[in-house]
Every structure is written in C-alpha cells, then in structure tokens.
Short mmCIF file of C-alpha atoms in Angstrom, two decimals:
data_model
loop_
_atom_site.label_atom_id
_atom_site.label_comp_id
_atom_site.label_asym_id
_atom_site.label_seq_id
_atom_site.Cartn_x
_atom_site.Cartn_y
_atom_site.Cartn_z
CA MET X 1 43.63 154.05 202.82
CA PRO X 2 42.44 157.92 202.83
CA ALA X 3 41.99 159.81 199.44
CA ALA X 4 44.18 162.13 198.31
CA GLY X 5 43.82 165.66 200.47
CA ALA X 6 42.16 163.53 203.60
CA LEU X 7 43.12 162.75 206.76
CA PRO X 8 43.39 159.09 207.60
CA ALA X 9 40.31 157.63 209.49
CA ASN X 10 41.09 155.89 213.23
CA ILE X 11 44.58 158.25 213.85
CA HIS X 12 44.35 158.71 217.43
CA CYS X 13 48.03 158.72 218.46
CA ALA X 14 51.27 159.76 216.22
CA HIS X 15 52.31 156.16 216.60
CA ASP X 16 49.17 154.98 214.83
CA TYR X 17 50.57 155.68 211.41
CA GLU X 18 52.98 152.57 212.16
CA ASP X 19 50.19 150.38 211.35
CA LEU X 20 48.80 152.53 208.16
CA ALA X 21 52.08 152.52 206.64
CA ARG X 22 51.99 148.66 206.86
CA GLN X 23 48.94 148.31 204.58
CA ALA X 24 50.66 151.34 202.27
CA LEU X 25 54.08 149.68 201.65
CA GLU X 26 55.57 146.62 200.01
CA PRO X 27 56.38 144.28 202.89
CA ALA X 28 59.93 143.94 202.21
CA VAL X 29 60.04 147.96 202.25
CA PHE X 30 58.13 148.03 205.30
CA ALA X 31 60.74 145.60 206.76
CA HIS X 32 63.47 147.76 205.76
CA LEU X 33 62.02 150.59 207.64
CA ALA X 34 60.78 149.21 210.86
CA GLY X 35 64.01 147.06 211.15
CA GLY X 36 67.57 147.77 212.01
CA ALA X 37 71.18 146.19 212.04
CA GLY X 38 71.76 142.78 212.79
CA ARG X 39 69.07 141.18 214.78
CA ASP X 40 67.26 144.36 215.49
CA VAL X 41 68.40 144.49 219.15
CA ALA X 42 69.26 148.14 219.17
CA VAL X 43 65.88 148.80 217.67
CA ARG X 44 64.06 147.01 220.73
CA ASN X 45 66.76 148.55 223.10
CA ASN X 46 65.60 152.16 222.01
CA ARG X 47 62.08 151.51 222.86
CA ALA X 48 62.88 149.51 226.09
CA ALA X 49 64.69 152.56 227.59
CA PHE X 50 61.80 154.74 227.07
CA GLU X 51 59.24 152.29 228.54
CA ALA X 52 61.49 151.70 231.35
CA LEU X 53 61.06 155.36 232.77
CA LYS X 54 58.48 156.43 234.66
CA ILE X 55 56.84 160.27 235.05
CA THR X 56 55.85 161.54 238.41
CA PRO X 57 52.37 163.51 238.38
CA ARG X 58 52.63 166.71 239.90
CA VAL X 59 49.53 168.57 240.97
CA LEU X 60 47.72 172.04 241.54
CA ARG X 61 50.04 174.23 239.52
CA ASP X 62 49.08 176.96 237.20
CA LEU X 63 49.86 176.01 233.57
CA LYS X 64 47.32 178.58 231.80
CA ALA X 65 51.11 180.46 230.57
CA GLY X 66 52.19 176.73 229.43
CA SER X 67 54.50 176.53 226.11
CA THR X 68 56.25 174.53 224.14
CA ARG X 69 58.43 177.49 222.67
CA LEU X 70 62.10 177.05 222.60
CA SER X 71 65.25 179.12 221.37
CA LEU X 72 68.21 176.71 219.90
CA GLY X 73 70.99 178.40 218.18
CA GLY X 74 69.76 181.76 218.40
CA GLU X 75 66.50 181.02 216.49
CA ALA X 76 62.82 180.61 217.75
CA ARG X 77 60.59 178.04 217.49
CA PRO X 78 57.40 176.53 218.34
CA HIS X 79 58.37 173.09 219.48
CA PRO X 80 61.11 171.01 219.88
CA ILE X 81 60.08 168.42 217.13
CA TRP X 82 62.58 167.91 214.27
CA LEU X 83 62.22 165.81 210.90
CA GLY X 84 65.44 164.36 210.85
CA PRO X 85 67.08 162.87 208.04
CA VAL X 86 65.69 159.98 206.29
CA ALA X 87 67.29 158.61 202.85
CA PHE X 88 65.30 157.63 199.80
CA GLN X 89 61.85 158.78 200.68
CA ALA X 90 60.41 157.82 197.45
CA LEU X 91 60.39 154.50 198.90
CA PHE X 92 57.84 155.55 201.07
CA HIS X 93 55.56 158.13 198.94
CA ALA X 94 55.64 159.36 195.42
CA GLY X 95 56.01 162.85 196.09
CA ALA X 96 59.26 161.81 198.54
CA GLU X 97 61.25 164.39 200.24
CA VAL X 98 59.15 167.44 198.82
CA GLU X 99 56.09 166.15 200.57
CA THR X 100 58.03 166.07 204.36
CA ALA X 101 59.51 169.47 203.07
CA ARG X 102 55.97 170.99 202.60
CA ALA X 103 54.77 169.47 205.74
CA ALA X 104 57.72 170.72 208.20
CA ALA X 105 57.01 174.27 206.90
CA ALA X 106 53.28 173.89 208.19
CA VAL X 107 53.87 172.80 211.36
CA GLY X 108 56.59 174.58 212.24
CA ALA X 109 59.06 171.98 212.22
CA GLY X 110 62.59 172.21 211.76
CA LEU X 111 63.71 169.97 208.70
CA VAL X 112 66.84 168.09 207.87
CA ALA X 113 67.34 167.10 204.57
CA SER X 114 69.49 163.90 203.70
CA THR X 115 72.55 163.39 201.54
CA LEU X 116 71.09 160.28 200.28
CA SER X 117 67.53 161.82 198.91
CA SER X 118 65.89 161.20 196.18
CA VAL X 119 65.24 164.56 195.06
CA THR X 120 67.94 167.24 194.94
CA LEU X 121 68.74 169.50 197.73
CA GLU X 122 67.49 172.02 195.78
CA GLU X 123 64.20 170.73 194.99
CA ILE X 124 63.51 170.40 198.91
CA ALA X 125 64.61 173.44 199.66
CA ALA X 126 61.75 175.38 197.38
CA ALA X 127 59.41 173.41 199.31
CA ALA X 128 60.43 174.04 202.51
CA GLY X 129 60.18 176.55 205.06
CA PRO X 130 63.23 178.53 206.36
CA ASP X 131 63.90 176.27 209.41
CA ARG X 132 65.85 173.56 207.13
CA TRP X 133 69.54 171.96 207.87
CA PHE X 134 71.09 169.76 205.23
CA GLN X 135 72.70 166.25 206.62
CA LEU X 136 75.86 165.45 205.28
CA TYR X 137 77.69 162.69 204.78
CA VAL X 138 81.33 163.23 204.27
CA GLN X 139 82.24 161.68 200.48
CA PRO X 140 85.49 160.18 199.64
CA ALA X 141 86.41 163.05 197.57
CA ARG X 142 86.74 166.03 199.59
CA GLU X 143 85.61 167.69 196.09
CA ALA X 144 82.19 166.16 196.43
CA THR X 145 82.00 166.63 200.18
CA LEU X 146 82.69 170.75 199.08
CA ASP X 147 80.28 170.35 196.17
CA LEU X 148 77.57 169.76 198.73
CA VAL X 149 78.21 172.10 201.41
CA ARG X 150 78.24 174.80 198.40
CA ARG X 151 75.11 173.95 197.22
CA ALA X 152 73.54 173.85 200.46
CA GLU X 153 74.82 177.34 201.51
CA ALA X 154 73.24 178.50 198.34
CA ALA X 155 70.09 176.80 198.59
CA GLY X 156 69.63 178.53 202.17
CA TYR X 157 69.96 175.41 204.66
CA ARG X 158 70.97 176.74 207.95
CA ALA X 159 73.39 174.12 209.31
CA LEU X 160 75.12 171.04 208.26
CA VAL X 161 74.80 167.67 210.21
CA VAL X 162 77.46 165.60 209.59
CA THR X 163 76.60 161.96 210.09
CA VAL X 164 79.65 160.45 212.22
CA ASP X 165 78.18 157.13 213.08
CA ALA X 166 78.40 154.95 209.93
CA PRO X 167 81.93 154.89 208.55
CA VAL X 168 80.58 151.74 207.51
CA HIS X 169 77.04 150.10 206.59
CA ALA X 170 75.89 146.84 208.99
CA PRO X 171 73.53 144.59 207.24
CA GLY X 172 70.18 143.81 208.52
CA LEU X 173 68.59 140.70 209.00
CA THR X 174 65.35 141.81 209.02
CA SER X 175 65.36 143.76 205.64
CA LEU X 176 67.69 141.01 203.79
CA ARG X 177 65.08 137.92 204.89
CA ALA X 178 62.26 140.33 203.72
CA GLY X 179 64.00 140.37 200.31
CA PHE X 180 64.67 144.18 200.58
CA ARG X 181 68.06 144.85 198.14
CA GLY X 182 68.34 148.91 198.13
CA GLY X 183 69.29 149.87 195.24
CA GLN X 184 68.37 153.70 195.19
CA ALA X 185 70.82 156.44 194.30
CA SER X 186 70.97 159.78 195.48
CA ALA X 187 69.80 162.29 193.67
CA ASN X 188 72.41 164.61 195.47
CA LEU X 189 75.15 162.50 193.98
CA ALA X 190 74.53 162.39 190.55
CA GLY X 191 77.94 162.56 188.55
CA TRP X 192 80.09 161.78 191.28
CA THR X 193 81.75 158.44 191.35
CA ALA X 194 83.17 157.13 194.55
CA PRO X 195 86.35 155.64 193.93
CA GLU X 196 86.99 151.89 194.71
CA ALA X 197 89.33 150.63 197.14
CA ALA X 198 90.23 147.10 196.07
CA PRO X 199 92.02 145.63 199.06
CA ALA X 200 95.14 143.31 198.69
CA PRO X 201 95.11 139.51 198.72
CA GLY X 202 95.23 138.58 202.56
CA GLU X 203 93.67 142.28 203.13
CA SER X 204 90.28 142.98 205.18
CA ARG X 205 87.64 144.46 202.94
CA VAL X 206 86.53 146.63 205.81
CA PHE X 207 89.50 148.09 207.23
CA GLN X 208 91.82 148.34 203.91
CA GLY X 209 89.08 148.22 201.61
CA LEU X 210 86.22 150.50 203.01
CA MET X 211 87.66 152.52 205.97
CA PRO X 212 90.68 154.30 203.98
CA ALA X 213 87.22 156.57 202.94
CA ALA X 214 85.54 156.56 206.44
CA PRO X 215 85.40 160.31 207.59
CA THR X 216 88.13 161.31 210.80
CA TRP X 217 88.56 164.04 213.04
CA ALA X 218 90.64 165.79 210.55
CA ASP X 219 87.64 166.13 208.26
CA ILE X 220 85.55 167.53 210.61
CA ASP X 221 88.51 170.38 211.55
CA TRP X 222 88.75 170.62 207.57
CA LEU X 223 84.90 171.04 207.55
CA ARG X 224 84.86 173.82 209.73
CA ALA X 225 87.30 175.59 207.85
CA GLN X 226 85.55 175.60 204.71
CA THR X 227 81.95 177.00 205.79
CA ALA X 228 80.28 179.36 208.07
CA LEU X 229 77.29 177.41 208.52
CA PRO X 230 76.80 176.33 212.05
CA LEU X 231 78.31 172.83 212.03
CA TRP X 232 76.52 169.62 214.14
CA LEU X 233 77.69 166.23 214.84
CA LYS X 234 75.03 163.25 214.69
CA GLY X 235 75.75 159.87 216.02
CA VAL X 236 77.48 161.14 219.12
CA MET X 237 77.31 158.54 221.91
CA HIS X 238 80.32 158.78 224.43
CA PRO X 239 81.10 161.79 226.67
CA ASP X 240 84.69 161.60 224.91
CA ASP X 241 83.77 162.01 221.66
CA ALA X 242 81.50 164.73 222.89
CA ARG X 243 84.66 166.57 224.59
CA ALA X 244 86.69 166.36 221.51
CA ALA X 245 83.74 167.68 219.60
CA LEU X 246 83.49 170.35 221.42
CA ALA X 247 87.42 170.78 221.26
CA ALA X 248 87.15 170.98 217.09
CA GLY X 249 84.40 173.64 217.41
CA VAL X 250 81.44 172.27 216.40
CA ASP X 251 78.25 173.78 217.38
CA GLY X 252 75.88 171.19 218.60
CA LEU X 253 75.52 167.39 218.62
CA VAL X 254 72.60 164.87 218.05
CA VAL X 255 72.97 161.88 220.63
CA SER X 256 71.83 158.89 218.21
CA ASN X 257 72.55 155.26 217.58
CA HIS X 258 71.52 155.56 214.11
CA GLY X 259 67.80 154.47 215.10
CA GLY X 260 69.54 151.07 215.69
CA ARG X 261 70.15 150.69 212.15
CA GLU X 262 74.17 150.38 212.37
CA LEU X 263 75.97 148.79 215.81
CA ASP X 264 73.24 146.39 216.83
CA SER X 265 74.85 146.04 220.37
CA ALA X 266 75.21 149.71 220.80
CA PRO X 267 73.08 151.08 224.01
CA SER X 268 69.90 152.90 223.64
CA SER X 269 70.28 156.47 222.61
CA LEU X 270 68.38 157.37 225.82
CA SER X 271 70.89 156.15 227.98
CA ALA X 272 73.70 157.86 226.27
CA LEU X 273 72.00 161.08 226.43
CA PRO X 274 73.05 161.89 230.36
CA PRO X 275 76.49 161.32 230.09
CA VAL X 276 76.99 163.42 226.69
CA ARG X 277 74.63 166.28 228.26
CA ALA X 278 77.20 166.37 231.24
CA ALA X 279 80.08 166.31 229.13
CA VAL X 280 79.33 169.37 227.14
CA GLY X 281 77.03 171.39 230.00
CA GLU X 282 74.18 172.43 230.39
CA SER X 283 73.90 175.26 227.81
CA PHE X 284 75.44 173.76 224.82
CA PRO X 285 72.71 172.52 221.73
CA LEU X 286 71.93 169.22 221.88
CA LEU X 287 69.32 167.02 220.24
CA PHE X 288 68.02 163.52 220.54
CA ASP X 289 67.34 161.05 218.17
CA GLY X 290 66.44 157.07 218.38
CA GLY X 291 63.06 155.28 219.46
CA ILE X 292 60.40 158.58 219.60
CA ARG X 293 56.80 157.35 219.15
CA CYS X 294 54.76 159.61 221.37
CA GLY X 295 54.62 162.74 223.17
CA GLU X 296 55.79 161.21 226.53
CA ASP X 297 59.18 160.05 224.60
CA VAL X 298 59.42 163.97 223.78
CA PHE X 299 59.43 164.75 227.56
CA LYS X 300 61.74 161.92 228.99
CA ALA X 301 64.29 162.96 226.25
CA ILE X 302 63.92 166.58 227.29
CA ALA X 303 64.21 165.29 230.87
CA LEU X 304 67.25 163.84 230.38
CA GLY X 305 69.00 166.69 228.68
CA ALA X 306 67.89 167.08 225.04
CA ASP X 307 66.78 170.58 223.92
CA GLY X 308 64.68 169.04 220.94
CA VAL X 309 64.25 165.35 219.35
CA MET X 310 64.46 164.27 215.69
CA LEU X 311 61.87 161.79 213.92
CA GLY X 312 62.87 159.39 211.78
CA ARG X 313 60.44 156.11 211.65
CA LEU X 314 57.43 158.27 212.73
CA GLN X 315 58.04 160.72 210.03
CA ALA X 316 58.48 158.03 207.00
CA TRP X 317 55.28 155.96 208.29
CA ALA X 318 53.40 159.21 208.35
CA LEU X 319 54.61 159.94 204.50
CA ALA X 320 53.99 156.31 203.25
CA ALA X 321 50.23 156.93 204.82
CA ALA X 322 49.14 160.21 203.71
CA GLY X 323 51.93 162.05 202.41
CA ALA X 324 52.63 165.79 203.47
CA LEU X 325 49.07 165.84 205.28
CA GLY X 326 49.89 162.84 207.50
CA VAL X 327 53.42 164.13 208.40
CA GLY X 328 51.85 167.39 209.31
CA HIS X 329 49.07 165.83 211.06
CA MET X 330 51.29 163.62 212.70
CA ILE X 331 53.70 166.19 214.53
CA LYS X 332 50.30 167.98 215.11
CA LEU X 333 49.63 164.85 217.47
CA LEU X 334 52.62 164.69 219.12
CA ARG X 335 52.99 168.06 220.07
CA GLU X 336 49.92 167.95 221.75
CA GLU X 337 50.92 164.63 223.11
CA LEU X 338 53.71 166.27 224.72
CA GLU X 339 51.64 169.55 225.84
CA VAL X 340 48.81 166.98 227.54
CA CYS X 341 52.26 165.16 229.36
CA MET X 342 53.62 168.35 230.32
CA ALA X 343 50.32 169.69 231.71
CA LEU X 344 49.79 166.29 234.02
CA ALA X 345 53.51 166.29 235.16
CA GLY X 346 53.04 170.29 235.83
CA CYS X 347 55.57 171.43 233.76
CA VAL X 348 54.94 174.90 232.52
CA ASP X 349 57.53 175.12 229.98
CA LEU X 350 60.51 173.20 228.58
CA ALA X 351 62.94 174.24 230.91
CA ASP X 352 60.42 172.95 233.81
CA ILE X 353 60.70 169.42 232.05
CA ARG X 354 64.23 169.17 233.12
CA ARG X 355 63.70 169.80 236.67
CA ALA X 356 60.79 166.93 236.53
CA GLU X 357 60.81 163.74 238.38
CA VAL X 358 62.01 161.10 235.76
CA ARG X 359 62.68 157.88 237.19
CA ALA X 360 63.21 154.20 235.93
CA GLU X 361 61.09 151.53 237.29
CA THR X 362 60.95 147.69 236.79
CA TRP X 363 58.32 145.10 236.96
CA ALA X 364 59.65 144.11 240.04
CA GLY X 365 58.75 147.24 241.54
CA LYS X 366 62.62 148.64 242.30
CA GLU X 367 62.99 151.75 241.47
CA GLY X 368 66.12 154.34 240.75
CA PRO X 369 66.70 157.74 240.20
CA CYS X 370 67.70 158.21 236.42
#
C-alpha cells in the first residue's frame, strides 16, 4: 500500500484500484462493497451490458479542439464525471467522506453526499467544492426529512437527489456469507428515531411492517413544494416512471439499478437508459449510474443517452487504497481514458458521442444496433 501522500504504485487504469482496495480492506467489508443484492446477478449484468457494446473507430478527423466540457442544469463543468452517493465511507477510510469531498474539489468532479454518511453533511460541505449535491433518503417522519433539506440548503448544496429505488433493502448473500453485519449509524440522522411499525399477527413484515414508511409520489410532490433547490430522482428505470417524474416537476433523473444492490433480477442500468431517454426527450437532464469501470464505459453511457455518469464502487475502491489522493487520481485516469476513447472514435465533444456508432456484438459474431 502507498505511504501517506503518495500515489499507489502499479496503477495503470482507474479499475486497478479494485485490487488495491482488496488488499486494504477487511475481507467482509470488501465483500460488502463488491457484492450486490441476492446472488449478485444484477451486478454481473451491469458489467455484461457494457462489455457487449462495441464502439466503431473513426479516422482522420480534426480533433485538436476536443473537449469533455458540458453544461448541465445551467452550470458549466469540465467533464461528465460525478462522485455518486456512497454510504458510510468510514468503512473504507478513516477520513471518510471528507477525503472524497477534497478529491472532488481538486479535480472538478460533482459530488453527491449521502444521507447515510459517516460524517455530517456540514462537514462534507466544508471540504467540498461548490459543485456539491445532497442525496436524500425520505425519512418516515416528514420533520426529519425537512430537517435534512433545510440543513442541505444552509450548507450550500446545489441540488437534492432523492433515491427512490430502495423502499426496502434486499439482503446481499455475498456480504452476509462473508460475515458483514453492518451496524453503522448515519451522522446526519443523530437525534432522529424512526418509528417502528409492528405488523399484526398474520400480516406481512414487508407490506404492513416496512412499506407504510416508504415514500410515494405524494412525498415527491410535497418535497417539490418545500424547496427551491433542483430536485433529481435517482433509481428510475422505467419510461412510465420517467414520464411521471416529468409530470411531478423534477429537474433531472439518474438511471440506476442501485449498482445491483436492490432488485437482483433488475435489468442492467445501461439497458434502461435508451428507453428512459426516449421518454423524457433529448434536452432533459439525465445521469447514469451502474457498472462504470473505465473511460470507454463513460463513452458508452453517453452514447446511449446520458449527460454524465456517477461513480460508486470505483470511488470507494480508490478511497480505500489512497484516500483523497487516490480518488482524485482515479478520476484523472478515468477522464483521460474517456478522452482517448473519444479520439479513437473520432468524437470532438460529448455531443459528438451521441452520434457515434455503438452496437451490440455477441461471441457468435451477430450484431445489432443499440
């Protein structure tokens, strides 16, 4: 492992941080991070979807004015890479989310701080750059939800990202079998106690015990009326849900199957991206999350309709290996991998990527347009 303040040796690409994280973390924690829900089917499908896509090279194009810049939500950004919300980062590094925030500020990456963070949202904001958003889990008590919203506003977060795909948590067999038992507490929820709903005899522990506290579209309508911050929904995979979000007045969507950590039989995030893009139109802000490991993956997600991508496991692996320096280095590598891919595919900017030829290819040699 690297000495403090030093870059890790033998890191040649962003994905190399996975192997270093495996060395740095307790085996149960690494299993928790790498695994997903159930038998990890959705985790594998996220990667398989990327690997099935091929990018057709283009040649002899003038790319000396090439750039990864974009504008989203009225703000200019140097590249399309966000650090997505990752819970309880003290599991991976003693500096936790503060280290991640420092890295995001240093390399111009958008940061999405989690409700379930190891340190408070105010501490994260103090270390972060201006491009910071707050990921919100709607709480059983509206008072607790509103408290989080007001604190995020006061701390200078520029948007709320409401995770909507986890009304209950699906157990992950990889994590459980490795001995991971959780037990972390969110610093942001100190002082708030979730009411317990005990189902009556014969009732379901899920439907009558847990689902009464789960958010609905009524909560999104309520949130929209409580804040002037841009409101994003994370975890939208179906075109009908995307259209309902538009009708509710949200400002953006994140197409995501939660990194394969909830519904194990969910389709890959990548396969859901084109129909969601078609449902919301070409100009509606759309981010992607689920399975990004290299710059070519970023290219493919943008080609299929995303404006930018969020990183989950890559972020945590780099944090575990080398703290803020590792996270910043990983983003630098990922951006350069994207730029190399753009150059070889003949794309001068992100808009050009949307016109690139990306197609599915099987081992049998059968191809089809995406």
